[in-house]
XYZ file of C-alpha atoms in Angstrom:
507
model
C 125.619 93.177 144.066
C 128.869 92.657 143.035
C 131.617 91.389 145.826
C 134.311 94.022 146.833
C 137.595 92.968 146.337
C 139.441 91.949 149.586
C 141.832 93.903 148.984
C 139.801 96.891 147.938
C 140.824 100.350 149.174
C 138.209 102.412 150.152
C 137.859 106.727 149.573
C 138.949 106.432 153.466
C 142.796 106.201 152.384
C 142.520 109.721 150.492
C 144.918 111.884 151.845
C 143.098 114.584 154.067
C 144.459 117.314 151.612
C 142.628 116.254 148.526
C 138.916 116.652 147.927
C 136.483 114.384 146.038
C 136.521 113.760 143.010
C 140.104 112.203 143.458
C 140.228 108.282 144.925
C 143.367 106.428 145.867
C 144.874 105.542 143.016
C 144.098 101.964 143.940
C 140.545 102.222 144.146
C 141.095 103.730 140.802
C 142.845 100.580 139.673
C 140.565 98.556 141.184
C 137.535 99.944 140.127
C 138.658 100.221 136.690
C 139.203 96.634 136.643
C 135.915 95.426 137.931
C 134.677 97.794 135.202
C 136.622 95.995 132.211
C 135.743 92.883 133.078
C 132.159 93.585 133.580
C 132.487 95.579 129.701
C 133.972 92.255 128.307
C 131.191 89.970 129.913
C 128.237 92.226 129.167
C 129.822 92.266 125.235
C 130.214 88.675 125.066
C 126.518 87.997 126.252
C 124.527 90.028 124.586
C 123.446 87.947 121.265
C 121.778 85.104 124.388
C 120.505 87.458 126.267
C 116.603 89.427 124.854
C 117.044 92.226 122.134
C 114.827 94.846 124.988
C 113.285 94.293 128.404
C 110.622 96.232 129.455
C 111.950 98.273 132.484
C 109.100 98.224 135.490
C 107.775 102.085 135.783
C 108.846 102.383 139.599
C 112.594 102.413 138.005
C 111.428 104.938 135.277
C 109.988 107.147 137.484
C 113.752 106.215 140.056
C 115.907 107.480 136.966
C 113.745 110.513 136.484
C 113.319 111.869 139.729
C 117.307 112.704 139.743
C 117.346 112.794 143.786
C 120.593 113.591 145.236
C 121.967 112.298 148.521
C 123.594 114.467 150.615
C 126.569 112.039 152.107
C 129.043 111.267 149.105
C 128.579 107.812 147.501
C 131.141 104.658 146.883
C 132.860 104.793 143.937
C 131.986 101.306 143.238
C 128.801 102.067 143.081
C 129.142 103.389 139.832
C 129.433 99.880 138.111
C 126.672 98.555 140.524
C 124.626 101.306 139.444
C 125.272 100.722 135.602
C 125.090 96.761 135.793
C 121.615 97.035 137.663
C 119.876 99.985 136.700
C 121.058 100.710 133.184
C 122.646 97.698 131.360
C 119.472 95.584 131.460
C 117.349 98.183 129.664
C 119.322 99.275 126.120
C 118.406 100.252 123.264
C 118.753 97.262 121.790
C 121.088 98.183 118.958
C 123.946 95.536 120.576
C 122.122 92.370 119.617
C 122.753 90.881 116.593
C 119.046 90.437 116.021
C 117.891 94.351 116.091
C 117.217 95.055 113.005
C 114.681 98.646 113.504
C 117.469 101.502 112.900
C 120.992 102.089 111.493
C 122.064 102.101 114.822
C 125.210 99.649 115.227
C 126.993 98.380 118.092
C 129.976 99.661 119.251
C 133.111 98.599 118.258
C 135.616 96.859 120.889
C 138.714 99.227 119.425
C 136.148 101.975 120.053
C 134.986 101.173 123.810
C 138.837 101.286 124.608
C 139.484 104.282 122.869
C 136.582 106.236 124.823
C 138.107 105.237 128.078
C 141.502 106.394 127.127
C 140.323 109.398 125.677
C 138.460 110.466 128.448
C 141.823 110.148 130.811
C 143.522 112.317 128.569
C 140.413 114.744 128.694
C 142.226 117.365 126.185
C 139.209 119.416 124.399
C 139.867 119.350 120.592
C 138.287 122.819 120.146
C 140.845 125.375 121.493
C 144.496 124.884 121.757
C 146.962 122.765 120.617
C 146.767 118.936 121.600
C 147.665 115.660 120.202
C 144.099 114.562 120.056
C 143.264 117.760 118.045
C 145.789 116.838 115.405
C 145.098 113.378 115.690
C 141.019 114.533 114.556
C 142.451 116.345 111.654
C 144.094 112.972 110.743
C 141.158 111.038 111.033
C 139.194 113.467 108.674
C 141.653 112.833 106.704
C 140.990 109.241 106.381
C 137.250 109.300 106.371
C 137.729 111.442 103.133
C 139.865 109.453 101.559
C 137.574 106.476 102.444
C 134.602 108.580 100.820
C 136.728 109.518 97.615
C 137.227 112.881 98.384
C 139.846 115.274 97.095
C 143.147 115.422 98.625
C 143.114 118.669 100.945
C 139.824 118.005 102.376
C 139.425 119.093 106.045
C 136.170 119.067 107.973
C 135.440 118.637 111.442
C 134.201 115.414 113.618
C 130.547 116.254 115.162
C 128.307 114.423 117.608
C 126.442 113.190 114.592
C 124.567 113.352 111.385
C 122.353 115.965 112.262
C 124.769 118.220 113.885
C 127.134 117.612 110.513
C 124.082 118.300 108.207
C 123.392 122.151 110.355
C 126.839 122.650 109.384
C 126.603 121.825 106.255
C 123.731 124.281 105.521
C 125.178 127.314 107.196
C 128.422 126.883 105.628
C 127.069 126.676 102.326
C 124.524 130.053 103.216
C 128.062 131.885 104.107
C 129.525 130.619 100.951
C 126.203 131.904 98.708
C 125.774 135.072 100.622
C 129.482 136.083 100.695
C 129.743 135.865 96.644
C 126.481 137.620 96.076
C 128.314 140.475 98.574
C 125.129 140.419 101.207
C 126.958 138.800 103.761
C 125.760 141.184 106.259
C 123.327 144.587 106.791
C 120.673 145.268 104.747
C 121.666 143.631 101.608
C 121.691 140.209 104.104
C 118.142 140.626 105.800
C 117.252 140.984 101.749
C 118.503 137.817 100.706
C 118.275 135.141 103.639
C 114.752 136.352 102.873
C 114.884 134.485 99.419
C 117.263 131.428 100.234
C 115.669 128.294 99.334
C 116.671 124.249 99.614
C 116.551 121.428 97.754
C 116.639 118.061 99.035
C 115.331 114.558 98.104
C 111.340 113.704 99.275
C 113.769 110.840 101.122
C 115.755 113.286 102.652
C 116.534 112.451 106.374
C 114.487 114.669 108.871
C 117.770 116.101 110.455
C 117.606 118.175 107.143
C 114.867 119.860 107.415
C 115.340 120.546 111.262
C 119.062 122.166 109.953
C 117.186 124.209 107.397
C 114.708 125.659 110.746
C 117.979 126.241 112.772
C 119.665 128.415 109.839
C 116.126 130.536 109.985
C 114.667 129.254 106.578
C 111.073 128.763 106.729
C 109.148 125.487 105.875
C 107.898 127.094 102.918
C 111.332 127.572 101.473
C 112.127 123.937 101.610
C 111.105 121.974 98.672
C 111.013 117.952 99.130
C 111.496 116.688 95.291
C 110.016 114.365 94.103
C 112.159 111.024 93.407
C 111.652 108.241 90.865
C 110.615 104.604 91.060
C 113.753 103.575 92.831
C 113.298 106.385 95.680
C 116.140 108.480 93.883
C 116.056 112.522 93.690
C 114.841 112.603 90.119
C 117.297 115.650 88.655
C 114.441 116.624 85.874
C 112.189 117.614 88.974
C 114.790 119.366 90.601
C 115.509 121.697 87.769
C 112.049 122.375 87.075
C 111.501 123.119 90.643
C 115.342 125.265 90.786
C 113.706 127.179 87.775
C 110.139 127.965 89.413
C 111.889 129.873 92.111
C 114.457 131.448 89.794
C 111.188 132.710 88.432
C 109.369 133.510 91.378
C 112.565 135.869 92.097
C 113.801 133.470 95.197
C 117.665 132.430 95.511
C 117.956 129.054 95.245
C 121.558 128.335 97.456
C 121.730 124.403 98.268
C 120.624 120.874 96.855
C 121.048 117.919 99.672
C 121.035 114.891 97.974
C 121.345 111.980 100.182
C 123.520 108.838 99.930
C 121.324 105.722 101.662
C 118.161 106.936 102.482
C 116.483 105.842 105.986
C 113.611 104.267 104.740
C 114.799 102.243 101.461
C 118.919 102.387 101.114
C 118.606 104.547 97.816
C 121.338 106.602 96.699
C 120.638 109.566 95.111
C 122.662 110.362 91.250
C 125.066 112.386 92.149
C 126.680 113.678 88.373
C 123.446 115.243 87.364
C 122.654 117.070 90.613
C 126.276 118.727 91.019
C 126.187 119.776 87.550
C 122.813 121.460 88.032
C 124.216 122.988 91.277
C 127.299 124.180 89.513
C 124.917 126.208 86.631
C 122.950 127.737 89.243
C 126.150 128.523 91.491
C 124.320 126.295 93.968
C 126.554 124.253 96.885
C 125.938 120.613 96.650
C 126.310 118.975 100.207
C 125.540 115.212 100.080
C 123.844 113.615 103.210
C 126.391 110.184 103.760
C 125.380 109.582 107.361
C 124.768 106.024 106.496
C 126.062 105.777 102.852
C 128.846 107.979 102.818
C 131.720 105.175 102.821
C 129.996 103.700 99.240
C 133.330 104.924 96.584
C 134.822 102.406 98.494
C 132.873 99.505 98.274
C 133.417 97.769 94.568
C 129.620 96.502 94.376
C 128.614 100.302 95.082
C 131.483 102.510 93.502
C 129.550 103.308 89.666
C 126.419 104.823 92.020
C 129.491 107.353 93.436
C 130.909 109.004 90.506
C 131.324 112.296 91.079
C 131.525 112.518 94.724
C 135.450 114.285 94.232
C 132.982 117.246 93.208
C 130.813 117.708 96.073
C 131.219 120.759 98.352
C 130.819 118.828 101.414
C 129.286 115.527 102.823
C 128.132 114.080 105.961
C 129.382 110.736 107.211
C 128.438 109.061 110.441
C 130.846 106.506 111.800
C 129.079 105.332 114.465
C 126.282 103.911 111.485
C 128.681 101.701 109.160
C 131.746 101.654 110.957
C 130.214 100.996 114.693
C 132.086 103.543 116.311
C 130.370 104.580 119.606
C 128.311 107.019 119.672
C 128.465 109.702 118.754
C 130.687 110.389 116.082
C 129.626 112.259 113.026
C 131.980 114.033 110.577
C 131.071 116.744 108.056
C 133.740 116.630 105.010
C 134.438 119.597 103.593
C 136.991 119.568 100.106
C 137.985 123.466 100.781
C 137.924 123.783 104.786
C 138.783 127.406 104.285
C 134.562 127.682 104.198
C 133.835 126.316 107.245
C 136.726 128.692 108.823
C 134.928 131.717 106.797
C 131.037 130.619 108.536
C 132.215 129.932 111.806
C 135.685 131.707 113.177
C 134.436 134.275 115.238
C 137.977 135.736 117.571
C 138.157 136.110 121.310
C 140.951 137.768 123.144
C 141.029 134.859 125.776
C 141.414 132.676 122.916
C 144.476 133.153 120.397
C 147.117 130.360 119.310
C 150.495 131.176 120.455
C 152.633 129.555 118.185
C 152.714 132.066 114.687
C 152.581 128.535 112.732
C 149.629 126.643 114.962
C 146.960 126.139 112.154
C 143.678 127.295 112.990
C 141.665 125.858 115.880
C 138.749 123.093 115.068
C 136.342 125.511 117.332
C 136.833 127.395 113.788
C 135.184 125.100 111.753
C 132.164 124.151 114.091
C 130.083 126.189 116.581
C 130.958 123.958 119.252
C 133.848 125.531 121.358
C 134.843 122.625 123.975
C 135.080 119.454 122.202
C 135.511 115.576 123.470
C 138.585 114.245 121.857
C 136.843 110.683 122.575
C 135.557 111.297 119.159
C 138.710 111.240 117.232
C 140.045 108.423 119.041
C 137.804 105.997 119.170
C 137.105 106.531 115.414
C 141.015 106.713 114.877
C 141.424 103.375 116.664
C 138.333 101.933 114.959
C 140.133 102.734 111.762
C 143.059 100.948 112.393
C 141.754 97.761 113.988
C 139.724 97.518 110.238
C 142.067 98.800 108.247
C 140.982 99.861 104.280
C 140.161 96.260 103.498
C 138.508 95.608 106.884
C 136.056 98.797 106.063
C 135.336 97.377 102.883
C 134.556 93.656 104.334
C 132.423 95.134 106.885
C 130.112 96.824 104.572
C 129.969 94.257 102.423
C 128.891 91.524 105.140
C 126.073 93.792 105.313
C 125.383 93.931 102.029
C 125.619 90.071 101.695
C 122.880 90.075 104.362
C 120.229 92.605 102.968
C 120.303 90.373 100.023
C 119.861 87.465 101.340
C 116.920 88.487 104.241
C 115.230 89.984 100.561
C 115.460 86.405 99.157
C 114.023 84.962 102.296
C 111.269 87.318 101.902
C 110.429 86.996 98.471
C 110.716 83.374 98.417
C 108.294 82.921 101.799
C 104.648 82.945 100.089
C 103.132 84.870 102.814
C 105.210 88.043 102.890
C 105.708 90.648 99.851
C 108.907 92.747 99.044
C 108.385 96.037 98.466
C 111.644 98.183 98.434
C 115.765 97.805 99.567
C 118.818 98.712 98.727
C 121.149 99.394 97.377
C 122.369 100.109 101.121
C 121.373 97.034 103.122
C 117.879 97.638 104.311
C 113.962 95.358 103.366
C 111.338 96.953 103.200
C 108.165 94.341 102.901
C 104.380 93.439 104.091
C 102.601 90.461 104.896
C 100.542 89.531 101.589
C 97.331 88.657 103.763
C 96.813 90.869 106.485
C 93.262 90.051 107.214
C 90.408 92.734 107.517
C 90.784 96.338 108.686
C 93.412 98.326 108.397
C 96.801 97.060 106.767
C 98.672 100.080 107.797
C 97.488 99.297 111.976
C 98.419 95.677 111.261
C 101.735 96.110 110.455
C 102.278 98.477 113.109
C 100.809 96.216 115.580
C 103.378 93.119 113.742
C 106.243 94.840 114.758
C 105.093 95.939 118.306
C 104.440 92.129 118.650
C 108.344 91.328 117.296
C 109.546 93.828 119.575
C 107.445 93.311 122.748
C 108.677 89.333 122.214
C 112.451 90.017 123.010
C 113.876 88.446 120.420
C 114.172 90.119 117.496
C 113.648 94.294 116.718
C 112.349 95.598 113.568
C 110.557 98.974 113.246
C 107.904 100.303 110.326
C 108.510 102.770 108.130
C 105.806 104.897 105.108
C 107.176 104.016 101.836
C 105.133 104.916 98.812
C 101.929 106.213 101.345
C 101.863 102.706 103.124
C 103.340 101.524 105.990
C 105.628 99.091 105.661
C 108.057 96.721 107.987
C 111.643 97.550 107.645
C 114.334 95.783 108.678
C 118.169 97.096 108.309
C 121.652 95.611 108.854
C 124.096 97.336 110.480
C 125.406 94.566 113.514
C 128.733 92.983 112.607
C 127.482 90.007 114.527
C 124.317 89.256 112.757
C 124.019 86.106 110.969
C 121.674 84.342 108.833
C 120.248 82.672 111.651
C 119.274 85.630 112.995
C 117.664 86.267 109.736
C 115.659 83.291 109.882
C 114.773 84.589 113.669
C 113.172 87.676 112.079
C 111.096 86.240 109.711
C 109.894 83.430 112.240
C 109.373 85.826 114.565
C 107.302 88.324 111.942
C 104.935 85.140 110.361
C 104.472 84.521 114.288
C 103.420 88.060 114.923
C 101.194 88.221 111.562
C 99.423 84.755 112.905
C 98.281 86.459 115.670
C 96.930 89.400 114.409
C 99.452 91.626 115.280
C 98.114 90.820 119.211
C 100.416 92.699 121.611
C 102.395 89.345 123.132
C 101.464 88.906 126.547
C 101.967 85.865 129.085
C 99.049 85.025 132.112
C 100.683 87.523 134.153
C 100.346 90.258 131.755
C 104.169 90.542 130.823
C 106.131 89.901 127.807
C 107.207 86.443 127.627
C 110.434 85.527 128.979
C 112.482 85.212 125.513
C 115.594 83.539 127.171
């Protein structure tokens, strides 16, 4: 347990007028404090400490139960609670040797930022606030970063999924509105007949947007994608033409930009211009591999993404801003203010110039402004050339964990990039099945504690995939991973146990 200061007030010193939640503004202080420097110790000593621990299942079933006392509780025991109970049992996603997900660690201008943020507490939905404007600012900079248009607005989200749902319904206002069926009968007609497009690759959170928006499974078509896991645009417009034929109303492609499993970046030119025939919206799923127009190395796979309708981003994937912060870019904003502006009388800007609310653009009403600021401070810690060095560490890396794996005999490449994921097998993986094996490989690598892959299908088998997304992963720790993965393979993919039945102790 941590010490209390000697000095420490206690809640005893509130002034018998006030009622919990306020504190003394020195237990604040002091609290705070204690917090910070338990933030910049935990940071600091992650990378020695394991990648997981297992948490015992009397604590699981603790956290679960969500008892509540009846006598109100020390302040301080929020830090006590976090630093015990929470802290030793993440993700993972903070060590520089997790490799399973784009899922990066949070940025120090970021952690700040939140704090700050959530003092301030404005909500940039309704209103006018600093932070609001500040969000609009920060749009601004994302598309810029993306190579958007100038005039592009959109709206920060809790994520990629959330920005994707957007996405979709925006673009079914759009295609409804100029076919006149926007509502009544002429709308239950065609939202019958809407179908969407999207890569075989496409990130899950599509599909789940397309079930939110009310379009049946059997409306979405997966296409199929070529031997580099891109949308293949011939497939698309044969499949765009079946349903033209079949008397459906084909109203969205989604290509993607850095796939989950493999990195791949769908063509971009081929698929707008399709879209643009049809009248089809084009929104381009960037969660991880929307920043790419800015990267030299990557640029030539990103012409034409000035003529996208919209695109999602996710700056808590390549820039490490905490989660979560998603953004869905929109070139004309005036359609996301056309799906999703519905008046209140409660709720009406006063000033006759105030432009319109972000609750306008989203369905989300009350809105954390920790979003915009701890992606606005992000921003500005990196700078442009700091966003471009940052992917481009992690670019350096994915290439050179592929030439460690193509170069060890006993492993096989199978897939990566351009965004910086491997995708690979181990060459001999004994008798029975090779798909089990490598499952049971990376439940080995993870169970040890120190190092974190996952598996992913690619091409109908299952494969071990390993990303980069950590600005603090080096190529020692890419030598850890492929020690760690001929060590699991040895074994047979054996769960790793000690005498006592436990993981080993990786420290």
């Amino acid at each position: 347990m941590r010490e209390p200061c000697p000095t420490r007030f206690t809640e005893t010193f509130l002034p018998k007028d006030q009622l919990p939640p306020a504190v003394h503004p020195k237990v604040l202080r002091d609290e705070l404090v204690a917090a910070a420097e338990w933030v910049s110790g935990y940071l600091s000593g992650l990378p020695s400490g394991p990648v997981v621990s297992p948490m015992p299942p009397g604590q699981r079933a603790r956290l679960r139960a969500g008892k509540l006392g009846t006598r109100a509780g020390n302040l301080g025991g929020v830090l006590d609670f976090v630093r015990e109970e929470i802290a030793p049992f993440p993700t993972g996603n903070g060590h520089p040797a997790f490799f399973a997900w784009v899922n990066s660690p949070p940025a120090p201008a970021g952690v700040i930022a939140e704090l700050l943020a959530g003092a301030v507490n404005a909500t940039c939905g309704m209103g006018e606030n600093a932070l609001m404007d500040l969000e609009r600012g920060t749009v601004r900079m994302l598309a810029d970063l993306a190579g958007l248009p100038d005039g592009t607005g959109g709206v920060l989200t809790s994520g990629g999924s959330m920005a994707n749902l957007l996405a979709l319904a925006a673009a079914r206002t759009w295609f409804l509105t100029r076919r006149g069926s926007s509502d009544g009968p002429a709308y239950d007609r065609d939202h019958a007949r809407l179908t969407l497009y999207c890569s075989a690759q496409a990130h899950m959170s599509v599909a789940r947007a397309a079930a939110c928006i009310g379009l049946p499974a059997h409306r979405l078509r997966p296409v199929a994608t070529d031997a580099h896991d891109r949308l293949d645009p011939a497939a698309l417009r044969a499949a765009v033409t079946a349903d033209l034929d079949a008397g459906l109303l084909p109203f969205c492609t989604v290509s993607t930009l850095g796939t989950t499993a493999t990195g791949a970046v769908d063509p971009l030119g081929p698929v707008t211009r399709l879209c643009r025939s049809i009248g089809m919206w084009h929104h381009a799923d960037g969660a991880w591999g929307g920043l790419g127009a800015a990267v030299p190395a990557l640029a030539h796979l990103y012409q034409g993404v000035d003529e996208l309708d919209s695109m999602t981003v996710d700056p808590h994937k390549t820039l490490s801003v905490p989660v979560g912060c998603g953004a869905l870019l929109v070139p004309d904003p005036e359609h996301l203010h056309t799906a999703f502006a519905h008046r209140a009388s409660y709720l009406a800007a006063d000033e006759p110039d105030a432009l319109p609310w972000l609750s306008h653009t989203t369905i989300e009403l009350t809105r954390p402004g920790t979003r915009a600021l701890a992606l606005w401070a992000t921003l500005q810690h990196l700078g442009r050339d700091g966003v471009t060095d940052l992917i481009e560490h992690y670019l350096r890396l994915a290439e050179q964990l592929r030439t460690r794996i193509t170069s060890e005999p006993r492993l096989e490449l199978l897939a990566g990039g351009p965004w910086p994921v491997a995708c690979f097998r181990v060459t001999d993986p004994g008798s029975g099945d090779p798909d089990a094996f490598h499952t049971r490989v990376a439940r080995r690598v993870q169970d040890s504690g120190r190092a974190y892959l996952a598996t992913v299908a690619v091409r109908g088998r299952t494969v071990l995939r390993a990303c980069l997304c950590n600005y603090r992963t080096t190529e020692d720790d890419l030598d850890l991973l492929i020690r760690e993965v001929l060590h699991a393979a040895d074994t047979g993919g054996r769960p790793a146990t000690t005498a006592t039945g436990r993981p080993p102790d990786p420290r």
